[in-house]
DNA sequence: GTGAAAGCGCTAACAC
DNA sequence: GTGTTAGCGCTTTCAC
């Protein structure tokens, strides 16, 4: 009770107790600080005695940034995104930053929110996929604020980007289905795709066309399990009757499709139709699905993102960079193995 | 380029342009501020002209807290947790707070991390389930820092708590299986349970005992899908042969169990054995599982959490409170319906 | 209702 | 190496 009214000790208190100046205290708590072993000890002792802790607010006021990084993500409760956020958060923390999480679905809110982040003098911002409006990125540019875009189209040539190699991904997918004996391909994708979703599907379609193979495109309302399932059910056996190799834009959609195919339409997989997803979310490996897919290495991705961010914070004049993260096929039970 | 060297406008700049004092500017941007309509207009105009934005760091330095709330969560990439974090984050933001996300698996790290949060003069902290050590909460107590615990045991009588009604939950589960005709119960739980997981299983076991029904307890190494599946497989048909109603501590475990039962052991559900989960994660409703479960309303939960937090920030002398969130059975295909 | 002045707690130059 | 000084940008008495 009375406890809460006790003022937190300041560097001044520590300085007095240790018999040194406040600058000395500051130096001890500053990573590159140059202090004699003797003062360092005195200060450390006094500090721990008092329970002193640097006030990051005051420190941030002095330096160029507060050590906070804005982490913007929509659909956080989705398997891929939650994994991304976890890895990004851990990577940021490991490097001494503190992630401020902005979750918002409507672009309008997001803009206001990010506005308010700027008030905290964030060191930079990480924007995942479908989150932010263009205007917002323009804003960051105006502020000279470091930005890393994850699986997202670039805007105004501002910020670094980490993207999956959609070109290769889509090609890989087509190749894989064809090599497994598929003759008539299908592609399930959301009506309004995000950068990476559309990118990989485009590459898939282009590859098929190049090889002279027809592709039946099936639309789902959105990227959710339910929409994917509904999309397949709506298309129905007729439309699918000819398709024997279905590429789905994401694993989540593939799982919806799988349930629709097997349970709603009574088809057998991979005998009647092979199914291939993208991402390798955890659920893809669950025994009931055992989904073949193309994996994005999210941990690796996060590390690249944070590295780029740190480099840019250190040097804002760097040219805009784009890094591609590798993809790897994961063959499970929804495709036919060859050899 | 040169852009980034331009200083952000301060309240001083706005004051000068508007021809008023800095205090006037401050008042305009302070929620309860008392200013004449005339100055308000002048200030607002000048501010937007200059692109002025309050510096939250400086503001936080002045006030009791920075408006940041620590949000501590482990296993963020798990369905239930990611939903919780999303809802909590959105609720906090709606109330004008900014969530700082701390994800860490090892308790040691967490303590250091939270330590560092204190340096940001956070308004309070939300600790989910298995995250933090006792020592940490003692720390918060010492600081007089508002804390809300989610589905977690209390410590030192500090902080408010929001918990599922485990007592009712466990009883409901037992009742439900028995009412659906189960005669020999089983209970799948992790070797080291968290507060809520252990709580509901204990209540389940107690209820069964009271009714004179034997329960076969099956242990999984941990709460994951894989561990649950392995737990069931290891137990094998023999141990399970007698069980015709299995309660699993979480949906994730139930799904692992389901796959083990059906795919590894070749049992048919719900005919040979009924399965009941807990939480109602999204995957429980996926057609391949169609899992009967007991739902926690996460959205509602988050709203309670944030309300408690706000109340306590407003008045730190409140007595410690515990709120229970309601549970509701969701009957799907893994139990036999009656009537 | 408004302005002047006094901090909030820290770091970064600059002399020593 | 260490201390002195001058801010960082804001809010908050306190007179007016």
XYZ file of C-alpha atoms (C1' of nucleotides) in Angstrom:
710
model
C 0.000 0.000 0.000
C 2.307 2.710 1.272
C 4.772 0.809 -0.828
C 3.465 2.188 -4.047
C 4.138 5.758 -3.030
C 7.859 5.153 -2.617
C 9.718 6.914 -5.388
C 11.899 4.784 -7.600
C 15.578 5.429 -7.043
C 17.228 7.555 -9.702
C 20.761 7.693 -10.987
C 21.213 10.590 -8.627
C 20.471 8.430 -5.608
C 22.884 5.796 -6.814
C 25.562 8.387 -7.481
C 25.246 9.783 -3.997
C 25.390 6.409 -2.317
C 28.370 5.348 -4.400
C 30.078 8.678 -3.922
C 30.414 9.413 -7.642
C 28.707 11.609 -10.234
C 25.570 10.819 -12.161
C 27.575 10.531 -15.351
C 29.594 7.774 -13.791
C 26.400 5.914 -13.053
C 25.169 6.491 -16.557
C 28.407 5.147 -17.972
C 28.191 2.001 -15.963
C 24.772 1.282 -17.396
C 25.643 2.199 -20.951
C 26.838 -0.737 -23.089
C 29.932 0.959 -24.480
C 30.671 2.871 -21.259
C 34.243 3.537 -20.290
C 34.645 3.336 -16.505
C 37.330 2.173 -14.139
C 36.832 -1.156 -12.505
C 36.693 0.513 -9.139
C 33.827 2.910 -9.840
C 32.005 0.241 -11.744
C 31.978 -1.881 -8.653
C 30.937 0.889 -6.332
C 28.122 1.872 -8.652
C 26.911 -1.662 -9.254
C 26.832 -2.277 -5.540
C 24.969 0.912 -4.739
C 22.526 0.285 -7.573
C 21.599 -3.190 -6.493
C 21.336 -2.033 -2.911
C 18.828 0.598 -3.936
C 17.090 -1.559 -6.510
C 17.965 0.931 -9.206
C 16.906 0.422 -12.781
C 17.532 2.749 -15.720
C 14.429 4.610 -16.785
C 14.109 3.777 -20.447
C 11.719 6.634 -21.015
C 14.270 9.208 -19.931
C 16.988 7.407 -21.788
C 14.927 7.263 -24.947
C 14.278 10.954 -24.664
C 17.978 11.532 -24.914
C 18.888 9.102 -27.624
C 17.627 8.724 -31.124
C 15.174 6.002 -30.215
C 13.552 4.186 -27.341
C 14.532 0.641 -28.241
C 10.929 -0.198 -29.014
C 10.084 -1.776 -32.349
C 6.566 -1.700 -33.741
C 5.358 -5.146 -34.777
C 2.295 -4.904 -36.939
C 0.275 -8.001 -37.653
C -3.232 -8.886 -38.673
C -4.954 -12.253 -38.216
C -2.696 -13.023 -35.309
C -4.767 -16.060 -34.409
C -3.832 -17.799 -37.603
C -1.196 -20.563 -37.485
C 1.366 -19.040 -39.806
C 1.049 -15.547 -38.441
C 1.264 -16.556 -34.833
C 4.423 -18.445 -35.581
C 5.846 -15.437 -37.362
C 5.018 -13.124 -34.515
C 6.506 -15.468 -32.000
C 9.757 -15.782 -33.892
C 9.983 -12.094 -34.642
C 9.268 -11.186 -31.070
C 11.914 -13.553 -29.781
C 14.471 -12.372 -32.284
C 13.831 -8.737 -31.400
C 14.086 -9.397 -27.706
C 17.288 -11.348 -28.193
C 18.770 -8.267 -29.792
C 17.709 -6.032 -26.961
C 14.635 -4.502 -28.552
C 11.139 -4.522 -27.176
C 8.307 -5.383 -29.543
C 5.183 -3.305 -29.360
C 2.398 -5.348 -30.859
C -0.150 -3.718 -33.097
C -2.970 -5.999 -34.101
C -5.696 -4.506 -36.146
C -7.782 -5.740 -38.964
C -9.046 -2.548 -40.545
C -6.427 -0.465 -42.340
C -7.890 2.763 -40.965
C -7.262 1.826 -37.372
C -3.829 0.632 -38.197
C -2.811 3.984 -39.499
C -3.915 5.794 -36.362
C -2.217 3.202 -34.253
C 1.051 3.408 -35.994
C 0.828 7.131 -35.762
C 0.739 6.735 -32.039
C 3.720 4.407 -32.118
C 5.757 7.200 -33.584
C 5.169 9.086 -30.362
C 7.197 6.428 -28.592
C 10.159 7.105 -30.830
C 10.268 3.553 -32.000
C 13.531 2.348 -33.444
C 11.745 0.844 -36.410
C 8.779 -1.078 -37.624
C 8.097 -4.560 -38.894
C 5.055 -4.910 -41.093
C 3.759 -8.353 -41.876
C 1.946 -9.207 -45.026
C -1.458 -7.694 -45.535
C -1.349 -5.281 -42.658
C -0.649 -1.697 -43.545
C -1.836 0.861 -46.020
C 0.497 2.454 -48.492
C -0.090 5.841 -46.935
C 1.365 4.564 -43.752
C 4.601 3.501 -45.303
C 4.833 6.875 -46.955
C 4.525 8.287 -43.467
C 7.420 6.228 -42.218
C 9.436 7.352 -45.165
C 8.738 10.952 -44.323
C 9.929 10.275 -40.788
C 12.983 8.440 -41.983
C 11.786 5.516 -39.888
C 13.363 2.108 -40.575
C 10.834 -0.370 -41.885
C 11.019 -4.010 -42.828
C 8.241 -5.521 -44.892
C 7.567 -9.236 -44.587
C 6.058 -11.036 -47.567
C 4.693 -7.820 -48.849
C 4.926 -5.654 -51.910
C 7.230 -2.669 -51.673
C 5.919 0.875 -51.524
C 7.619 4.066 -52.624
C 10.905 2.327 -52.559
C 11.037 2.649 -48.788
C 12.110 -0.032 -46.365
C 13.756 -3.384 -46.715
C 11.808 -6.478 -47.620
C 11.965 -10.143 -46.855
C 9.914 -12.270 -49.170
C 9.471 -15.886 -49.997
C 10.680 -16.696 -53.448
C 7.232 -16.795 -54.980
C 8.521 -17.358 -58.453
C 10.345 -20.487 -57.461
C 7.579 -21.508 -55.090
C 4.878 -21.462 -57.712
C 7.072 -23.207 -60.230
C 8.076 -25.823 -57.694
C 4.436 -26.488 -56.907
C 3.478 -27.010 -60.522
C 6.518 -29.135 -61.202
C 5.881 -31.242 -58.176
C 2.301 -32.044 -59.050
C 3.191 -32.805 -62.625
C 6.102 -34.999 -61.650
C 3.758 -36.907 -59.398
C 1.622 -37.707 -62.375
C -1.021 -34.995 -62.277
C -2.375 -34.217 -65.698
C -5.061 -31.682 -65.036
C -4.222 -29.052 -62.492
C -6.358 -26.902 -60.248
C -5.481 -23.868 -58.197
C -7.413 -22.710 -55.177
C -6.856 -19.114 -54.209
C -8.644 -16.336 -52.336
C -10.562 -13.737 -54.319
C -8.417 -10.934 -52.912
C -4.938 -12.283 -52.546
C -2.093 -10.778 -50.589
C 1.239 -10.139 -52.229
C 2.755 -13.499 -51.531
C -0.409 -15.522 -52.092
C -1.059 -13.959 -55.461
C 2.591 -14.127 -56.370
C 2.956 -17.826 -55.895
C -0.330 -18.587 -57.636
C 0.640 -16.460 -60.593
C 3.905 -18.316 -60.875
C 2.041 -21.600 -60.627
C -0.309 -20.624 -63.429
C 2.469 -19.286 -65.581
C 4.458 -22.463 -65.243
C 1.484 -24.611 -66.143
C 0.751 -22.480 -69.162
C 4.329 -22.683 -70.299
C 4.048 -26.463 -70.153
C 0.755 -26.382 -71.980
C -1.245 -27.740 -69.085
C -4.713 -26.377 -68.412
C -5.475 -25.120 -64.926
C -8.893 -24.858 -63.406
C -8.909 -21.850 -61.074
C -11.163 -22.070 -58.022
C -11.872 -19.041 -55.913
C -12.467 -18.894 -52.199
C -13.945 -15.837 -50.567
C -10.942 -15.412 -48.314
C -7.952 -17.281 -46.903
C -9.708 -19.022 -44.037
C -10.310 -22.723 -43.571
C -14.042 -22.213 -43.848
C -13.852 -20.147 -47.020
C -11.542 -22.625 -48.670
C -13.821 -25.492 -47.800
C -16.861 -23.613 -49.058
C -15.020 -22.719 -52.219
C -14.386 -26.349 -53.034
C -17.880 -27.443 -52.134
C -19.347 -24.715 -54.313
C -17.165 -25.694 -57.226
C -18.420 -29.226 -56.737
C -17.406 -32.549 -58.170
C -18.284 -31.444 -61.659
C -15.783 -28.673 -61.882
C -13.248 -30.796 -60.085
C -13.982 -33.980 -61.882
C -11.209 -33.356 -64.299
C -8.672 -32.049 -61.853
C -6.204 -34.556 -60.449
C -3.690 -32.166 -58.906
C -4.785 -29.232 -56.765
C -2.464 -26.520 -55.568
C -3.778 -24.423 -52.699
C -2.426 -20.973 -51.960
C -1.853 -21.712 -48.280
C -1.841 -24.740 -46.014
C -4.832 -23.418 -44.163
C -6.744 -23.357 -47.409
C -5.399 -26.754 -48.381
C -6.714 -28.195 -45.146
C -10.121 -26.689 -45.821
C -9.962 -28.110 -49.312
C -8.928 -31.522 -48.041
C -11.903 -31.682 -45.710
C -14.230 -30.567 -48.478
C -12.799 -33.037 -50.964
C -12.834 -36.024 -48.654
C -15.747 -35.398 -46.363
C -18.108 -33.253 -48.396
C -17.434 -34.592 -51.879
C -16.279 -38.078 -50.936
C -13.160 -38.068 -53.024
C -10.085 -40.070 -52.213
C -6.685 -38.464 -51.825
C -4.183 -38.746 -53.396
C -5.723 -41.381 -55.674
C -8.417 -39.314 -57.296
C -6.822 -35.992 -56.662
C -3.522 -34.879 -55.211
C -3.372 -31.830 -52.975
C -0.454 -29.544 -52.314
C -0.304 -26.670 -49.855
C 2.106 -23.871 -49.053
C 3.766 -22.710 -45.811
C 4.083 -25.885 -43.763
C 2.054 -24.805 -40.777
C 1.984 -27.178 -37.857
C -1.427 -28.554 -38.729
C -0.138 -29.737 -42.089
C 1.769 -32.452 -40.275
C -1.175 -33.616 -38.211
C -1.951 -37.204 -39.061
C -5.474 -36.578 -40.317
C -4.140 -34.241 -42.964
C -0.562 -35.300 -43.569
C -0.396 -32.586 -46.151
C 2.316 -32.274 -48.748
C 3.443 -28.693 -48.934
C 6.149 -26.184 -49.635
C 7.801 -24.910 -46.520
C 8.699 -21.395 -45.579
C 11.306 -21.375 -42.873
C 9.787 -18.851 -40.502
C 12.569 -18.902 -37.973
C 15.113 -18.152 -40.618
C 12.848 -15.497 -42.046
C 12.603 -13.722 -38.687
C 16.312 -13.692 -38.298
C 16.762 -12.044 -41.656
C 14.099 -9.499 -40.842
C 15.716 -8.479 -37.599
C 19.169 -8.379 -39.126
C 17.994 -6.061 -41.874
C 16.274 -3.865 -39.342
C 19.356 -3.560 -37.183
C 21.536 -2.766 -40.140
C 19.200 -0.049 -41.228
C 18.862 1.443 -37.787
C 22.624 1.664 -37.755
C 22.746 3.267 -41.177
C 19.633 4.925 -42.550
C 21.231 5.771 -45.857
C 21.464 2.178 -47.046
C 19.712 1.455 -50.312
C 16.472 -0.479 -50.133
C 17.147 -4.202 -50.025
C 15.128 -7.304 -50.810
C 16.062 -10.681 -49.407
C 14.481 -13.922 -50.456
C 14.127 -16.736 -48.027
C 14.492 -20.269 -49.267
C 11.622 -22.670 -49.785
C 11.714 -26.423 -49.560
C 9.211 -29.057 -50.618
C 7.835 -31.325 -47.905
C 6.345 -34.475 -49.331
C 3.720 -36.157 -47.203
C 0.640 -38.141 -47.928
C -1.508 -35.953 -50.158
C 0.714 -36.310 -53.175
C 1.976 -39.444 -54.856
C 5.624 -40.041 -54.326
C 7.752 -40.922 -57.252
C 10.660 -43.274 -57.001
C 17.989 11.354 -46.799
C 18.346 14.881 -45.460
C 14.805 14.224 -44.359
C 15.872 12.067 -41.504
C 17.901 14.816 -39.918
C 14.907 17.147 -39.584
C 13.974 17.509 -35.951
C 10.471 16.561 -34.965
C 8.379 19.570 -34.032
C 7.905 20.044 -30.300
C 5.136 21.600 -28.290
C 7.310 24.669 -28.213
C 7.206 24.996 -31.986
C 3.468 24.591 -31.994
C 3.082 27.134 -29.224
C 5.091 29.687 -31.109
C 3.236 29.198 -34.357
C -0.109 29.380 -32.593
C 0.961 32.344 -30.519
C 0.257 30.664 -27.199
C 2.263 29.059 -24.389
C 3.474 25.504 -24.230
C 1.055 24.802 -21.421
C -1.796 25.704 -23.695
C -0.565 23.191 -26.245
C -0.208 20.574 -23.572
C -3.745 21.166 -22.413
C -5.139 20.762 -25.876
C -3.539 17.342 -26.161
C -4.475 16.198 -22.683
C -7.793 14.309 -22.516
C -9.275 16.263 -19.606
C -7.700 19.563 -20.675
C -9.562 22.794 -20.029
C -8.994 25.228 -22.894
C -11.063 27.839 -24.643
C -12.489 26.919 -28.000
C -10.412 29.643 -29.582
C -6.998 28.474 -28.404
C -7.932 24.907 -29.073
C -8.520 25.766 -32.681
C -5.362 27.777 -33.063
C -3.316 25.026 -31.510
C -4.906 22.222 -33.482
C -4.298 24.111 -36.667
C -0.686 24.882 -35.903
C -0.078 21.321 -34.798
C -1.392 19.721 -37.946
C 0.447 22.263 -40.028
C 3.698 21.269 -38.382
C 2.878 17.575 -38.183
C 3.189 17.697 -34.432
C 2.708 14.593 -32.326
C 3.002 14.342 -28.562
C 6.170 12.587 -27.474
C 4.907 9.762 -25.297
C 8.322 9.255 -23.781
C 8.432 12.765 -22.386
C 4.819 12.529 -21.341
C 5.382 9.228 -19.592
C 8.310 10.741 -17.770
C 5.973 13.235 -16.258
C 3.033 11.030 -15.464
C 2.759 7.928 -13.380
C 3.000 5.604 -16.347
C 3.738 5.445 -20.036
C 0.527 3.846 -21.254
C 2.380 0.684 -22.104
C 1.108 -2.631 -20.773
C 3.332 -5.684 -20.593
C 1.750 -8.716 -22.200
C 3.576 -11.864 -21.223
C 2.867 -15.065 -23.080
C 4.588 -18.337 -23.747
C 3.809 -20.756 -26.576
C 2.433 -17.945 -28.639
C 2.229 -20.179 -31.702
C -0.373 -22.356 -30.088
C -4.013 -21.942 -31.167
C -5.503 -20.977 -27.831
C -2.699 -18.678 -26.834
C -2.562 -16.832 -30.110
C -6.261 -16.183 -29.865
C -5.834 -14.895 -26.335
C -3.019 -12.596 -27.299
C -4.945 -11.262 -30.233
C -7.990 -10.491 -28.146
C -5.989 -9.020 -25.299
C -3.975 -6.890 -27.625
C -7.057 -5.560 -29.347
C -8.812 -4.868 -26.073
C -5.802 -2.995 -24.715
C -5.446 -0.923 -27.827
C -9.136 -0.108 -27.803
C -8.653 1.349 -24.346
C -5.725 3.456 -25.436
C -2.934 1.269 -24.091
C -0.049 -0.142 -26.052
C 0.836 -3.799 -25.517
C 4.477 -4.679 -25.224
C 4.791 -8.343 -26.061
C 7.093 -10.527 -24.047
C 7.410 -14.034 -25.399
C 9.822 -16.285 -23.652
C 9.809 -19.914 -22.814
C 12.324 -20.176 -20.019
C 11.286 -18.568 -16.719
C 14.761 -17.126 -16.194
C 14.651 -15.029 -19.317
C 11.200 -13.900 -18.523
C 12.263 -12.429 -15.246
C 15.021 -10.375 -16.803
C 12.692 -9.265 -19.525
C 10.011 -8.125 -17.244
C 12.601 -6.344 -15.222
C 13.393 -4.347 -18.300
C 9.728 -3.618 -18.875
C 9.638 -1.863 -15.552
C 12.133 0.592 -16.981
C 9.437 1.710 -19.398
C 7.160 2.570 -16.526
C 4.481 0.240 -17.765
C 0.973 0.886 -16.554
C 0.515 -2.753 -15.688
C 1.122 -6.306 -16.720
C -0.933 -9.180 -18.034
C 0.491 -12.612 -17.380
C -0.983 -15.550 -19.204
C -1.014 -19.015 -17.818
C 2.281 -20.766 -17.367
C 4.482 -17.815 -18.075
C 6.038 -16.173 -15.055
C 7.857 -17.213 -11.960
C 6.540 -16.463 -8.511
C 9.528 -14.266 -7.787
C 8.505 -12.020 -10.593
C 5.079 -11.400 -9.236
C 6.599 -10.627 -5.886
C 8.632 -8.051 -7.733
C 5.560 -6.446 -9.186
C 4.037 -6.396 -5.760
C 7.053 -4.602 -4.407
C 6.691 -2.041 -7.180
C 2.994 -1.699 -6.593
C 2.552 -2.589 -10.241
C -0.936 -3.627 -11.375
C -1.028 -7.209 -12.540
C -3.726 -9.418 -13.979
C -3.207 -13.169 -14.059
C -5.004 -15.198 -16.691
C -5.829 -18.820 -15.927
C -3.121 -18.919 -13.386
C -2.728 -19.583 -9.696
C -2.432 -16.546 -7.476
C 0.822 -15.595 -5.794
C 1.325 -13.632 -2.612
C -2.151 -12.325 -2.836
C -1.064 -9.818 -5.455
C -2.901 -8.954 -8.632
C -6.323 -9.727 -9.956
C -7.112 -12.991 -11.639
C -9.373 -14.187 -14.396
C -9.833 -17.929 -14.456
C -12.026 -20.450 -16.140
C -14.314 -22.155 -13.688
C -12.264 -25.335 -13.525
C -14.464 -26.881 -10.905
C -17.520 -26.629 -13.072
C -15.529 -27.433 -16.180
C -14.227 -30.730 -14.872
C -17.582 -31.691 -13.482
C -19.322 -30.775 -16.711
C -16.890 -32.931 -18.649
C -17.465 -35.978 -16.475
C -21.200 -35.468 -16.478
C -21.295 -35.051 -20.191
C -19.434 -38.248 -20.950
C -21.492 -40.205 -18.479
C -24.759 -38.812 -19.788
C -23.669 -39.865 -23.256
C -23.390 -43.406 -22.029
C -19.725 -43.726 -21.144
C -19.130 -46.284 -18.434
C -15.381 -46.349 -18.089
C -13.657 -43.033 -18.218
C -10.173 -42.021 -19.166
C -8.352 -38.756 -18.651
C -5.433 -37.600 -20.751
C -3.293 -34.938 -19.166
C 0.254 -33.606 -19.352
C 2.767 -34.752 -16.790
C 3.362 -31.210 -15.598
C 0.072 -29.423 -15.786
C -0.527 -25.706 -15.617
C -2.959 -24.282 -13.128
C -6.026 -24.510 -15.292
C -5.165 -27.820 -16.910
C -4.563 -29.521 -13.594
C -7.556 -27.830 -12.057
C -10.048 -29.100 -14.562
C -8.591 -32.600 -14.569
C -8.716 -32.751 -10.792
C -12.335 -31.730 -10.862
C -13.006 -34.345 -13.520
C -11.391 -37.070 -11.431
C -13.134 -35.946 -8.265
C -16.516 -36.019 -9.926
C -15.955 -39.482 -11.313
C -14.851 -40.724 -7.940
C -17.887 -39.250 -6.279
C -20.034 -41.136 -8.738
C -18.080 -44.318 -8.174
C -16.723 -44.494 -11.688
C -13.165 -45.624 -12.276
C -10.906 -43.407 -14.344
C -7.853 -44.545 -16.226
C -5.320 -41.697 -16.168
C -3.040 -41.403 -19.176
C -0.046 -39.120 -19.121
C 1.447 -37.185 -21.979
C 4.888 -35.653 -21.755
C 3.563 -32.186 -22.416
C 0.561 -30.346 -23.840
C 1.459 -30.558 -27.502
C -0.316 -32.450 -30.255
C 2.650 -34.747 -30.689
C 2.995 -35.538 -27.013
C -0.685 -36.264 -26.673
C -0.619 -38.560 -29.639
C 2.450 -40.347 -28.347
C 0.859 -40.657 -24.940
C -2.123 -42.485 -26.364
C -0.037 -44.686 -28.602
C 2.207 -45.610 -25.696
C -0.774 -46.443 -23.521
C -1.977 -48.647 -26.358
C -5.194 -50.474 -27.006
C -4.753 -52.624 -23.924
C -4.854 -49.806 -21.450
C -7.580 -48.143 -23.440
C -9.552 -51.248 -24.172
C -11.805 -50.632 -21.249
C -12.180 -46.919 -21.659
C -15.195 -45.713 -23.596
C -15.117 -42.038 -22.679
C -11.900 -40.025 -22.800
C -11.547 -36.520 -21.467
C -8.513 -34.619 -22.707
C -7.116 -31.649 -20.823
C -7.045 -29.420 -23.904
C -8.394 -29.497 -27.435
C -4.901 -29.654 -28.812
C -4.305 -32.816 -26.813
C -7.700 -34.154 -27.792
C -6.828 -33.731 -31.429
C -3.577 -35.587 -30.906
C -5.502 -38.284 -29.086
C -8.074 -38.484 -31.840
C -5.414 -39.055 -34.453
C -3.735 -41.679 -32.306
C -6.975 -43.447 -31.556
C -8.261 -43.513 -35.110
C -5.154 -43.666 -37.214
C -2.592 -45.383 -34.985
C -4.847 -47.698 -32.995
C -7.638 -48.073 -35.512
C -10.469 -47.354 -33.118
C -13.750 -45.857 -34.153
C -15.103 -42.697 -32.589
C -17.498 -42.188 -30.930
C -18.659 -45.791 -31.209
C -15.809 -47.515 -29.440
C -14.678 -44.500 -27.474
C -15.993 -40.995 -27.065
C -13.591 -38.090 -26.863
C -14.099 -34.735 -25.223
C -11.736 -31.764 -25.297
C -11.497 -28.412 -23.588
C -11.135 -24.821 -24.907
C -12.851 -24.924 -28.285
C -9.910 -23.882 -30.414
C -10.617 -23.318 -34.061
C -9.236 -26.685 -35.115
C -11.799 -28.449 -32.963
C -14.440 -27.439 -35.478
C -12.501 -28.644 -38.508
C -14.437 -31.367 -40.227
C -11.806 -34.065 -39.810
C -11.968 -33.685 -36.066
C -15.391 -32.282 -35.332
C -14.463 -32.437 -31.693
C -16.913 -32.143 -28.833
C -15.497 -29.803 -26.257
C -16.067 -27.296 -23.494
C -15.652 -23.763 -24.641
C -13.817 -20.935 -22.987
C -15.007 -17.605 -24.349
C -11.678 -15.935 -25.006
C -13.085 -12.653 -26.215
C -15.132 -12.279 -23.104
C -12.155 -13.290 -21.028
C -9.981 -10.586 -22.537
C -12.565 -7.970 -21.857
C -12.708 -8.916 -18.213
C -8.936 -8.894 -17.988
C -8.626 -5.422 -19.398
C -11.454 -4.091 -17.288
C -9.837 -5.392 -14.123
C -6.539 -3.905 -15.155
C -8.011 -0.492 -15.801
C -9.848 -0.488 -12.515
C -6.704 -1.349 -10.660
C -4.597 1.230 -12.455
C -7.186 3.756 -11.348
C -7.150 2.525 -7.765
C -4.192 0.511 -6.553
C -5.669 -0.061 -3.122
C -8.452 -2.345 -4.344
C -8.497 -5.769 -2.770
C -7.330 -8.662 -4.929
C -10.167 -9.952 -7.065
C -10.876 -13.199 -8.875
C -13.354 -13.385 -11.733
C -14.526 -16.585 -13.312
C -15.444 -16.705 -16.941
C -18.268 -18.939 -18.011
C -17.862 -22.233 -19.829
C -20.248 -23.846 -22.244
C -20.368 -27.340 -23.698
C -20.104 -27.655 -27.459
C -21.386 -30.984 -28.682
C -20.006 -32.170 -31.971
C -19.218 -35.544 -33.430
C -16.837 -37.173 -30.994
C -19.465 -37.774 -28.347
C -22.824 -39.490 -28.660
C -25.728 -37.153 -28.468
C -28.566 -37.984 -26.237
C -32.150 -37.149 -27.067
C -8.455 30.265 -19.150
C -3.564 31.211 -19.541
C 1.558 31.653 -18.952
C 6.018 31.175 -16.176
C 8.807 28.161 -13.968
C 10.103 23.954 -12.036
C 10.938 19.572 -12.626
C 10.546 14.178 -14.601
C 15.475 11.015 -15.123
C 18.629 10.551 -18.199
C 22.865 11.108 -21.547
C 26.391 13.662 -24.188
C 29.726 17.311 -24.696
C 33.106 19.369 -22.712
C 36.676 20.465 -19.609
C 39.669 18.680 -16.177
C 38.516 8.303 -16.124
C 35.537 11.647 -14.029
C 32.530 15.552 -12.952
C 29.990 19.746 -14.689
C 26.652 21.524 -17.540
C 23.133 21.642 -20.715
C 19.537 19.884 -22.663
C 15.725 15.871 -24.419
C 9.996 17.322 -24.625
C 6.641 17.207 -21.761
C 3.176 18.251 -17.733
C 1.973 20.594 -13.690
C 1.618 23.633 -9.919
C 1.003 28.307 -9.113
C -0.002 32.924 -9.741
C -2.548 35.953 -12.641
